[in-house]
mmCIF file of C-alpha atoms and ligand atoms in Angstrom:
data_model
loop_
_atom_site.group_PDB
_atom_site.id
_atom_site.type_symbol
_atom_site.label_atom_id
_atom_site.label_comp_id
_atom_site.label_asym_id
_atom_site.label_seq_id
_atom_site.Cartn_x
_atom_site.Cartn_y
_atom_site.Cartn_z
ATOM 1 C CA UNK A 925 51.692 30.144 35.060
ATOM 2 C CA UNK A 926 54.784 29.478 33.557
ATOM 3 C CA UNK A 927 55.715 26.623 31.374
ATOM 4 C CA UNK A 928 58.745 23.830 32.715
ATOM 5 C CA UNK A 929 61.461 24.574 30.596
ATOM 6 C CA UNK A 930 62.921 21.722 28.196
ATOM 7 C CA UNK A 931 65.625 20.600 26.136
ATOM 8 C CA UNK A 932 65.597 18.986 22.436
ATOM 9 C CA UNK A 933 69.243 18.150 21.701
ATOM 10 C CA UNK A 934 68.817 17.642 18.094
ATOM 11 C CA UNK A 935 66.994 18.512 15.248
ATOM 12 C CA UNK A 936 63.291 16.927 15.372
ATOM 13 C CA UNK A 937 60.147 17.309 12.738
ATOM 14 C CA UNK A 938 58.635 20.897 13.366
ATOM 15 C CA UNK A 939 55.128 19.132 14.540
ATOM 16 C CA UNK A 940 56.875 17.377 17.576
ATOM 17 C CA UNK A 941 58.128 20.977 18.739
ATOM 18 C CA UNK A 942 54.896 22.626 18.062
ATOM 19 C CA UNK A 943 53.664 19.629 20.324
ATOM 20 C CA UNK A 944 55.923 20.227 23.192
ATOM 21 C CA UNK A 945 55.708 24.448 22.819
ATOM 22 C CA UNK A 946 51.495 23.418 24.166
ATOM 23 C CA UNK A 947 53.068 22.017 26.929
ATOM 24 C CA UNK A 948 56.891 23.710 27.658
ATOM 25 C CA UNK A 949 59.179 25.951 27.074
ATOM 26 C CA UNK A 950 61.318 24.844 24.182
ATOM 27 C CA UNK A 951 65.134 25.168 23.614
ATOM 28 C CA UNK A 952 65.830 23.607 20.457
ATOM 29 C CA UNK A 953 68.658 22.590 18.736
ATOM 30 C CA UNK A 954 67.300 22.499 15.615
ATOM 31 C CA UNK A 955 70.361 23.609 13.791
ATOM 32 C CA UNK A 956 71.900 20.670 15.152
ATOM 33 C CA UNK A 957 75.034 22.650 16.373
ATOM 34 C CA UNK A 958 77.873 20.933 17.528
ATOM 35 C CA UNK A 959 78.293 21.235 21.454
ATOM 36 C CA UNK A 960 80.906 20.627 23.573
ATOM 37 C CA UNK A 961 79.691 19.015 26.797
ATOM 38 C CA UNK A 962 80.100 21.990 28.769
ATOM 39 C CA UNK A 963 77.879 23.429 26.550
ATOM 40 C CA UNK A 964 75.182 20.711 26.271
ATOM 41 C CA UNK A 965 75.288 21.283 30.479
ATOM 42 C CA UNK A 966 75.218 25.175 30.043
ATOM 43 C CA UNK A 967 71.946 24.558 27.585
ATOM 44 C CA UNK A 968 70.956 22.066 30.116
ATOM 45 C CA UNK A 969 70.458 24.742 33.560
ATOM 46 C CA UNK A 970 66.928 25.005 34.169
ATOM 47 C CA UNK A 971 65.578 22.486 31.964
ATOM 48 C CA UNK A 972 63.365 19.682 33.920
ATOM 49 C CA UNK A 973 63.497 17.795 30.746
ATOM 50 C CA UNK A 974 65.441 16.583 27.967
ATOM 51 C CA UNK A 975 65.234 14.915 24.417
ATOM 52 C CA UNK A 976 67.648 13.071 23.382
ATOM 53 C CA UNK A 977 68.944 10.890 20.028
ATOM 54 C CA UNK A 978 71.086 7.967 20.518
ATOM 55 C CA UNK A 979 74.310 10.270 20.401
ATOM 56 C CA UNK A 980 73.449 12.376 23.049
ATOM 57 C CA UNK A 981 75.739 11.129 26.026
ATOM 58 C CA UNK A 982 73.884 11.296 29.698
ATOM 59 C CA UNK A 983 76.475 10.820 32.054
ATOM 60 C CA UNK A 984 77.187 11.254 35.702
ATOM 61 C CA UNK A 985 78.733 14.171 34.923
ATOM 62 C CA UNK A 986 76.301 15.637 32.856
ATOM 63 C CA UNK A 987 73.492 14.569 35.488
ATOM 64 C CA UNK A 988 75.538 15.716 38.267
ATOM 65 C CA UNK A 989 75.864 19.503 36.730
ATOM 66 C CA UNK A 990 72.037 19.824 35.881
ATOM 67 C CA UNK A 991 70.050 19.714 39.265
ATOM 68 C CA UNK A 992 67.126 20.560 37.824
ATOM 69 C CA UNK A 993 67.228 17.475 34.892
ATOM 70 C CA UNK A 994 63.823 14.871 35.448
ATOM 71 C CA UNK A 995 63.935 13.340 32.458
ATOM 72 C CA UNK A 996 65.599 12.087 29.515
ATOM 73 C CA UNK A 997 63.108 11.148 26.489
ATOM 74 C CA UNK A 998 65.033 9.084 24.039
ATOM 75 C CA UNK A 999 64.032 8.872 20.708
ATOM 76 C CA UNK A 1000 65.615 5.692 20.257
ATOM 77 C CA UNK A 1001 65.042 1.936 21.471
ATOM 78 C CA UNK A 1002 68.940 1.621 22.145
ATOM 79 C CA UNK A 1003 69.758 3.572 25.247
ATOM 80 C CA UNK A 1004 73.828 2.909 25.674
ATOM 81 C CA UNK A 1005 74.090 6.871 25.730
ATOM 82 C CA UNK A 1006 72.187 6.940 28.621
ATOM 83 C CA UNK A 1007 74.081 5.917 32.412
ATOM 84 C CA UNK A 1008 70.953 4.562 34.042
ATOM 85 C CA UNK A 1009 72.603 3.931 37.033
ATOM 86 C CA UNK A 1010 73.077 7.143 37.701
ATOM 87 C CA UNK A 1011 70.012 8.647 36.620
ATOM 88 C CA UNK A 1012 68.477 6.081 38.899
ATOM 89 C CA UNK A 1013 70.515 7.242 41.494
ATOM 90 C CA UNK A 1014 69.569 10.844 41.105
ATOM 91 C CA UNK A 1015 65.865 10.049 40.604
ATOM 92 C CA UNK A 1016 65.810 11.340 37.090
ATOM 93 C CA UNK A 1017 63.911 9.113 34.756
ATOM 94 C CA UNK A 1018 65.250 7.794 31.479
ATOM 95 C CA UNK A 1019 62.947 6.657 28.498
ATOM 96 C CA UNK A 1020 63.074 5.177 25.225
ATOM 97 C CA UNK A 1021 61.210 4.271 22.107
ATOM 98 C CA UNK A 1022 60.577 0.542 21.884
ATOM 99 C CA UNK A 1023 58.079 -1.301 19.308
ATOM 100 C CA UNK A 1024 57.289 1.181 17.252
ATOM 101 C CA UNK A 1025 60.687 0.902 15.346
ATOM 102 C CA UNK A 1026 60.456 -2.758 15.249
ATOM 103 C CA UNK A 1027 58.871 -3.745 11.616
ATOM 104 C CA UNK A 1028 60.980 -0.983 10.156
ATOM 105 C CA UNK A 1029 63.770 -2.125 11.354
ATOM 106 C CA UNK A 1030 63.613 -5.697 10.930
ATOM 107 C CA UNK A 1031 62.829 -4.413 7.345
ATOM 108 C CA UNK A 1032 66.061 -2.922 6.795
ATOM 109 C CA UNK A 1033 68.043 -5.588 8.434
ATOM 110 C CA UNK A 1034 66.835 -8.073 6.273
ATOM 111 C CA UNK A 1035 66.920 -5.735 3.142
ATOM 112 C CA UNK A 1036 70.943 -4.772 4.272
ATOM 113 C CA UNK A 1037 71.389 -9.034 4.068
ATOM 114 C CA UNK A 1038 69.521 -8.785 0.607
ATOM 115 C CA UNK A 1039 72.361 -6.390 -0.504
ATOM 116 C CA UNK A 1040 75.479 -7.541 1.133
ATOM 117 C CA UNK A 1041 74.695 -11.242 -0.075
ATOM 118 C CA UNK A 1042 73.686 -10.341 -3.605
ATOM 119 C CA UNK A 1043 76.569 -7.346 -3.782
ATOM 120 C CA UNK A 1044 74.240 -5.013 -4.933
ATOM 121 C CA UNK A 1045 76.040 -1.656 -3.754
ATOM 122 C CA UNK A 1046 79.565 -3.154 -5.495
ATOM 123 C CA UNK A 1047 77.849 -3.805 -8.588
ATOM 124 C CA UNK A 1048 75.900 -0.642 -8.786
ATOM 125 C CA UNK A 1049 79.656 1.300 -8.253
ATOM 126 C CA UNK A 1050 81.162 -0.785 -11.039
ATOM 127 C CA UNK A 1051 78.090 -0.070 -13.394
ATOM 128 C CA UNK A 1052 78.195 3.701 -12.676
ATOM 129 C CA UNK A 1053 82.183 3.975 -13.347
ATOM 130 C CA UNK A 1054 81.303 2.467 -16.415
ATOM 131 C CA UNK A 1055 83.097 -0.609 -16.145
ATOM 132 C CA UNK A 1056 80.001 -2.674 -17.277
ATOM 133 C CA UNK A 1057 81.018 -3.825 -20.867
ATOM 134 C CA UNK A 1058 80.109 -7.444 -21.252
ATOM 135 C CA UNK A 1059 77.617 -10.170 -19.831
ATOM 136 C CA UNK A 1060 79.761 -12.419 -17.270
ATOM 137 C CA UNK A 1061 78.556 -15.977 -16.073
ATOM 138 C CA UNK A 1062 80.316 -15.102 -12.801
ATOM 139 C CA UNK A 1063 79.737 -11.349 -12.503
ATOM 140 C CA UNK A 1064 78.819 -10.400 -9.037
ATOM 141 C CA UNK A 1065 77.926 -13.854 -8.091
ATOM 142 C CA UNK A 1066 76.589 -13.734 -4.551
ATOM 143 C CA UNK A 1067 75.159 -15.815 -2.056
ATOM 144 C CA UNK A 1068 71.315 -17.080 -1.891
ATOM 145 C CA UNK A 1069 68.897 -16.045 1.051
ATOM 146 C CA UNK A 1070 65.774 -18.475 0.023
ATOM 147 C CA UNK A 1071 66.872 -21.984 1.597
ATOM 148 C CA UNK A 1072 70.259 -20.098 3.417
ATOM 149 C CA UNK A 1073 70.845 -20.534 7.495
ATOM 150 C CA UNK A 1074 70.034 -17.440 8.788
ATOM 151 C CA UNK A 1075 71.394 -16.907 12.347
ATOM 152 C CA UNK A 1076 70.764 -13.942 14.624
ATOM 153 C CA UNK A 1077 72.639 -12.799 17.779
ATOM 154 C CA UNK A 1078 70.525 -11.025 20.094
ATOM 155 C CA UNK A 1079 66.803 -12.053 19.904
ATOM 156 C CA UNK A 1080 64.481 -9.222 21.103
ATOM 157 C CA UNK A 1081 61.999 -7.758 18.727
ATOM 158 C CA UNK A 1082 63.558 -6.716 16.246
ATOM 159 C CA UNK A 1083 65.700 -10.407 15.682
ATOM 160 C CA UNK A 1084 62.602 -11.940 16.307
ATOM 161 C CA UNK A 1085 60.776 -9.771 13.312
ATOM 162 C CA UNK A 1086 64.046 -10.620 10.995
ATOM 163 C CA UNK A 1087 63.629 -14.346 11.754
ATOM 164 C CA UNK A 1088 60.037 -14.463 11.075
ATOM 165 C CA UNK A 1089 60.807 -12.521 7.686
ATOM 166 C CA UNK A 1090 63.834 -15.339 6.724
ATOM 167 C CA UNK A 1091 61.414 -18.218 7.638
ATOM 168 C CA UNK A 1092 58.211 -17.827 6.573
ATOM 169 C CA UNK A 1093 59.010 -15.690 3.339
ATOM 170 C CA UNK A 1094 62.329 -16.967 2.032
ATOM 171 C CA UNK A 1095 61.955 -20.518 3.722
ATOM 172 C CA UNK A 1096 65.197 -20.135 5.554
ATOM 173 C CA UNK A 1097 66.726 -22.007 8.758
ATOM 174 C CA UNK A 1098 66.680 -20.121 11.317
ATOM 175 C CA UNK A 1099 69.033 -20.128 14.295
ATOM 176 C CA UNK A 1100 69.539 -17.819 17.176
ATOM 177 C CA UNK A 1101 71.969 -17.017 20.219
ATOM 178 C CA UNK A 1102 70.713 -15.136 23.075
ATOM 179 C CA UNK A 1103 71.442 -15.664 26.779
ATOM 180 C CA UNK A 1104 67.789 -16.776 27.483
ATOM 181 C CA UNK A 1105 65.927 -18.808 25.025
ATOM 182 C CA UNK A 1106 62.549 -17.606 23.579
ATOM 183 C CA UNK A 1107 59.394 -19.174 24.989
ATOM 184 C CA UNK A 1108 58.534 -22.273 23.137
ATOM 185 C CA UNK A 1109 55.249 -20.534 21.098
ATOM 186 C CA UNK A 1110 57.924 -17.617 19.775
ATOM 187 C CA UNK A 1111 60.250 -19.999 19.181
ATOM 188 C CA UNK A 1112 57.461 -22.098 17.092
ATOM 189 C CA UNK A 1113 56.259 -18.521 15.803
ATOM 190 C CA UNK A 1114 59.716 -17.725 14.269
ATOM 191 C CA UNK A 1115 60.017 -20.964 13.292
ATOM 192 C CA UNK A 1116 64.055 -20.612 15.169
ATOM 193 C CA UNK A 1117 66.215 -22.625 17.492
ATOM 194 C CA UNK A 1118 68.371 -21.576 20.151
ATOM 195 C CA UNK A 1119 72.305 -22.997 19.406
ATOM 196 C CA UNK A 1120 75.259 -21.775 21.195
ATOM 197 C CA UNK A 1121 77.451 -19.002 20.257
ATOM 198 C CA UNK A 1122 79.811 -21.151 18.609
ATOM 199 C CA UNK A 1123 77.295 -23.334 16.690
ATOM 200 C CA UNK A 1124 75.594 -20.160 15.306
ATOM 201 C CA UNK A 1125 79.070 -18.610 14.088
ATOM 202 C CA UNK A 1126 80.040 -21.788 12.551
ATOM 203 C CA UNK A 1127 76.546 -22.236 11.021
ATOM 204 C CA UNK A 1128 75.218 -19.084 9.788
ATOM 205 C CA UNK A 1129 75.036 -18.030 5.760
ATOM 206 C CA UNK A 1130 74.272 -15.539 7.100
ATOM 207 C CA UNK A 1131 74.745 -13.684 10.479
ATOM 208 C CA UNK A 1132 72.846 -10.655 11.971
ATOM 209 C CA UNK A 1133 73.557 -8.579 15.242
ATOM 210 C CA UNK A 1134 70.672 -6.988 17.263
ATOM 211 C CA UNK A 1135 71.824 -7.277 20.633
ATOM 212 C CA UNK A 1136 72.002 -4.220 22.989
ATOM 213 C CA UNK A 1137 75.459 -2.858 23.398
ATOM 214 C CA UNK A 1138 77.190 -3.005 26.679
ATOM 215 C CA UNK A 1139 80.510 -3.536 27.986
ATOM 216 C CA UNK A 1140 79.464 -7.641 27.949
ATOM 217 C CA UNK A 1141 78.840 -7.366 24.215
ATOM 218 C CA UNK A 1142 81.708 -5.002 23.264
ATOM 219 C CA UNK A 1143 83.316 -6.680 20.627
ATOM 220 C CA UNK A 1144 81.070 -9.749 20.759
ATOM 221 C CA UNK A 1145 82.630 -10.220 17.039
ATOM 222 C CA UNK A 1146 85.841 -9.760 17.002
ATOM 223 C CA UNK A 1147 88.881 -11.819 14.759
ATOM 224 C CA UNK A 1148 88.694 -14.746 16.808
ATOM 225 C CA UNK A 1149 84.488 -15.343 16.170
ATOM 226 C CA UNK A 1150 85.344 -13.954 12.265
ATOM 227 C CA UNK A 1151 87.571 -16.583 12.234
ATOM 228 C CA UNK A 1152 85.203 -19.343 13.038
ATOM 229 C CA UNK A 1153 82.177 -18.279 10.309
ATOM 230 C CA UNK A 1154 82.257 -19.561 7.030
ATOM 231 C CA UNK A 1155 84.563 -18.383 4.290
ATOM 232 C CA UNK A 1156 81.016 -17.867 2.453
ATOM 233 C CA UNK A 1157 79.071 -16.171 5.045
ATOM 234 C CA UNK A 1158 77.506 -12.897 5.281
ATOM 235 C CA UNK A 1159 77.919 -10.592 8.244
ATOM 236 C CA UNK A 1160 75.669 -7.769 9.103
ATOM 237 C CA UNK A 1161 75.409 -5.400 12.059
ATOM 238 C CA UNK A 1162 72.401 -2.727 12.645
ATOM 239 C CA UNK A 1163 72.523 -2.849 16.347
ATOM 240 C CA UNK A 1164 75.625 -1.358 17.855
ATOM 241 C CA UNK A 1165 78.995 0.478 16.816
ATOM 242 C CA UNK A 1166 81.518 -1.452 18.882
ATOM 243 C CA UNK A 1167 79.536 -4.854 19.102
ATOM 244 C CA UNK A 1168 81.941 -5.605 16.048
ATOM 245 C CA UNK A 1169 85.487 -4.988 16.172
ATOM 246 C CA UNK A 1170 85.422 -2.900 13.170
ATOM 247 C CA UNK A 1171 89.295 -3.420 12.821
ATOM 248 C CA UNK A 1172 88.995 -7.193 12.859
ATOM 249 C CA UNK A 1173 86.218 -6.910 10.695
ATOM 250 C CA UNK A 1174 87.724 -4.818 7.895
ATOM 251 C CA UNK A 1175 90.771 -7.348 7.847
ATOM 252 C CA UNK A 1176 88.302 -10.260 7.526
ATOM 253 C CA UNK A 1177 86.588 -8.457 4.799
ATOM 254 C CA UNK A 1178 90.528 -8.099 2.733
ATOM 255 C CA UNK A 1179 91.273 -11.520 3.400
ATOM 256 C CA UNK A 1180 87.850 -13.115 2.495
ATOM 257 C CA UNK A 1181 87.845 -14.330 5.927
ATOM 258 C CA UNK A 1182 84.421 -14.154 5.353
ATOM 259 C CA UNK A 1183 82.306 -13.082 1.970
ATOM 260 C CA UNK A 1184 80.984 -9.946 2.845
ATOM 261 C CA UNK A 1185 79.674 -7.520 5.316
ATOM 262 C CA UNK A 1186 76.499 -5.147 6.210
ATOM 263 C CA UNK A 1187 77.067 -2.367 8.234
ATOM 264 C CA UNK A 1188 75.028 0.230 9.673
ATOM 265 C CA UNK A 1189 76.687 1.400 12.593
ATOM 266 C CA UNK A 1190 80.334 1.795 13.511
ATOM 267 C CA UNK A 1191 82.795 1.909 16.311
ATOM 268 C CA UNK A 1192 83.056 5.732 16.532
ATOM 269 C CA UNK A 1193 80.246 7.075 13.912
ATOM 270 C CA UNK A 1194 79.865 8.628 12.198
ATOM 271 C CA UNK A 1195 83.720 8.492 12.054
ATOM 272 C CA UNK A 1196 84.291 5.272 10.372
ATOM 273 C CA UNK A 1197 87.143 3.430 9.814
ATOM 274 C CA UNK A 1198 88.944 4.368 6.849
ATOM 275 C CA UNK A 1199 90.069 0.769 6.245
ATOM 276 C CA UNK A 1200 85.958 -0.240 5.599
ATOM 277 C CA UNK A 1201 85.787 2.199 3.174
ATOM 278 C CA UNK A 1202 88.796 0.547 1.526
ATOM 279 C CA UNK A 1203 87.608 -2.720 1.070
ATOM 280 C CA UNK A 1204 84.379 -3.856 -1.639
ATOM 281 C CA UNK A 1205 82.939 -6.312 -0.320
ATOM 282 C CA UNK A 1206 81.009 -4.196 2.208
ATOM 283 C CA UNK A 1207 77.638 -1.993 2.305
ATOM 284 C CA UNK A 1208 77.664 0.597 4.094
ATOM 285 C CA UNK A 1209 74.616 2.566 5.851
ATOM 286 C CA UNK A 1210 74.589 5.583 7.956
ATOM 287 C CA UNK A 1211 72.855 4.283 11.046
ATOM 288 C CA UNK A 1212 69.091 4.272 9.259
ATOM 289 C CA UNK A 1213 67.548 1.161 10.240
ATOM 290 C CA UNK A 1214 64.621 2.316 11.734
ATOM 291 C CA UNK A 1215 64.009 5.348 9.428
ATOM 292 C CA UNK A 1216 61.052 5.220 7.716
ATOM 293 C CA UNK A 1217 59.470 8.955 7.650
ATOM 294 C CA UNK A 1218 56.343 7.103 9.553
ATOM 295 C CA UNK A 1219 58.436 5.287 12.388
ATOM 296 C CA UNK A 1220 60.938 7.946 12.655
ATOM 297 C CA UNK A 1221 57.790 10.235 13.646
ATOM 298 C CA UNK A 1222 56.611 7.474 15.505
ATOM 299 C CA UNK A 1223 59.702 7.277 17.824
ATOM 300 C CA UNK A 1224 59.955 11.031 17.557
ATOM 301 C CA UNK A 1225 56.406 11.357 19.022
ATOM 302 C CA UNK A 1226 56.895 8.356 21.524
ATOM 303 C CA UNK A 1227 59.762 10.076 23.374
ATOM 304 C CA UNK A 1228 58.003 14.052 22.838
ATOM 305 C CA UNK A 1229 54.339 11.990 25.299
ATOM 306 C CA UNK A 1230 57.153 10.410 27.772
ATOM 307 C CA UNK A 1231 58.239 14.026 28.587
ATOM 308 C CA UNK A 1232 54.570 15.352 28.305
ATOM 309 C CA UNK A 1233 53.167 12.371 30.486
ATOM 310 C CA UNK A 1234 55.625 12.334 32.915
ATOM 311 C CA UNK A 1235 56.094 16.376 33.050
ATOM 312 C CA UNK A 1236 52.138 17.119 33.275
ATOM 313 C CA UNK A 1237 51.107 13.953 35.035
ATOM 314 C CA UNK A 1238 54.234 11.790 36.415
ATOM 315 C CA UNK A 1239 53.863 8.883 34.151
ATOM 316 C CA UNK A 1240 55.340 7.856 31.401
ATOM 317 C CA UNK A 1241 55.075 5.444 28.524
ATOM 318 C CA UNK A 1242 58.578 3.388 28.206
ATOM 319 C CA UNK A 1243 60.384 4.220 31.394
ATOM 320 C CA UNK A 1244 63.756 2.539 31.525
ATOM 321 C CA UNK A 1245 63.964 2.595 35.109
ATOM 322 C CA UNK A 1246 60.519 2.543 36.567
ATOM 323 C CA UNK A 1247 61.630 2.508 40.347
ATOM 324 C CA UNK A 1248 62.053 6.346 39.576
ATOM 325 C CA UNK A 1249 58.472 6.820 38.696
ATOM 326 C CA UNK A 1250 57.361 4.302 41.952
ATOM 327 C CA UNK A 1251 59.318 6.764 44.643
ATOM 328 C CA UNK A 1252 57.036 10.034 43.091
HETATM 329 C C1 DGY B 2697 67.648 2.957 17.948
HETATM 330 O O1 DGY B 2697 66.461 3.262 18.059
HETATM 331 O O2 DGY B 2697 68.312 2.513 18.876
HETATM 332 C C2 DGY B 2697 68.259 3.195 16.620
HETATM 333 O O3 DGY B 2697 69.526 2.640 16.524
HETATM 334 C C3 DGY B 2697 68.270 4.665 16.310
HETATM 335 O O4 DGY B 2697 69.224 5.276 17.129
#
């Protein structure tokens, strides 16, 4: 009997393909050529499934010009690339890769505050052009995370693991925004308290976005909340390009607006803007929070059993829109 025909997008560890050729036949990009998105829907005739990274756009268009499409398998927890509407519409099930990214990237949002407060990346530059000539009292003074206010915007899983890092291992205050609060035994577990959006901007040391993007949180930060933080605060961002107005943010950054910023996504990426890479006070990371060789596999395997389980035996693990899977 023939094997269903499938799609990976991008490059993905050999193992996961050798995985899916058991179960499919495989058309791999794993030269990671560039295509057009005629092209991705010319690779896409004939395939009943599809995995995708967080670049990958699934559109109505796309959707519309591949018939055949059942699936999308993300391997990623952040599905903006993905219309669900429409794929909901077109009974074509969408999946991601929740919780198994979650410690890994809570570690990496948390070690990207570490950095941006203590300036590590600016002082490593001016020690490797050889600037370094003298002990300074003042050289790279930052800011302090033990004792700080740490405030997060956006508290799923992944704020919650940053909040329980910043409270019970660097005894900081934690504060959160989110439109619904935690329930009172996460709250007590995070040891964090909900505050409006204003309060947290005003209150932070230091400020970290993990909210989903949409077109609600599209520019959530933009000059006008910049403008409200503290002159000393730290700003850092591994959720969403475009949740920060990268524009507003870069001017901030010049004018000391606020301290310093963390960055691991970008409006655009991986185009950035050319005025971040102008100013110091700013580390930059190329969209890498949740890799970890183990949780990168993880993920990578998470989306490869959505497309086996649902393929082989019309189920899936992490279905984004589950009415799909109810009208089989
Ligand atoms: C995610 O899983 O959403 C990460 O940002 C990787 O794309």
């Amino acid at each position: 009997m023939n094997k269903p025909s499938i799609l990976v997008a991008r490059p993905v560890f050999p193992e996961v393909i050798e995985r899916l050729q058991q179960f499919f036949e495989v058309d791999s990009n794993q030269n990671n050529e560039a295509w057009s998105k005629a092209e991705l829907i010319g690779k896409l005739q004939g395939k009943v499934g599809v995995f995708t990274t967080g670049g990958d756009r699934m559109d109505a268009e796309v959707l519309t010009a591949c018939a055949d499409l059942k699936i999308c398998a993300n391997m990623a927890v952040g599905y903006n690339n993905f219309d669900l509407p429409a794929m909901t519409a077109r009974g074509v099930l969408g999946t991601n890769t929740p919780d198994v990214l979650t410690e890994t990237t809570a570690d990496f949002g948390f070690a990207l505050m570490m950095a941006t407060a203590r300036r590590m990346t600016e002082s490593e530059h001016f020690l490797r052009a050889g600037l370094w000539t003298e002990w300074r009292y003042d050289m790279f003074a930052g800011a302090d995370i033990h004792g700080a206010t740490l405030g997060i915007l956006g508290m799923g899983r992944i704020g919650q693991g940053i909040a329980r890092r910043g409270a019970h291992g660097f005894g900081m205050q934690v504060i959160y925004h989110n439109r619904s609060h935690l329930d009172a035994a996460t709250e007590a577990e995070c040891k964090a308290r909900w505050v409006s959006k204003e309060e947290l901007l005003k209150s932070a040391d230091h400020l970290v976005l993990v909210l989903p993007y949409s077109a609600q949180s599209h520019h959530a930060i933009g000059g006008a909340e910049l403008a409200q933080m503290k002159p000393t605060a730290t700003l850092v961002n591994i959720a969403r390009g475009g949740i920060v107005d990268d524009v507003a943010l870069a001017a901030a950054l010049r004018n000391k607006t606020i301290a310093a910023a963390g960055l691991d996504v970008f409006e655009g990426e991986p185009k950035l803007h050319p005025d971040l890479l102008n100013v110091p006070n700013v580390v930059l990371t190329p969209h890498i929070a949740s890799s970890s060789l183990p949780t990168r596999l993880a993920m990578a395997n998470l989306a490869a059993d959505n497309l086996i389980g649902f393929l082989t035996q019309g189920n899936a693990l992490t279905p984004l829109n589950p009415e799909v899977l109810l009208k089989k």
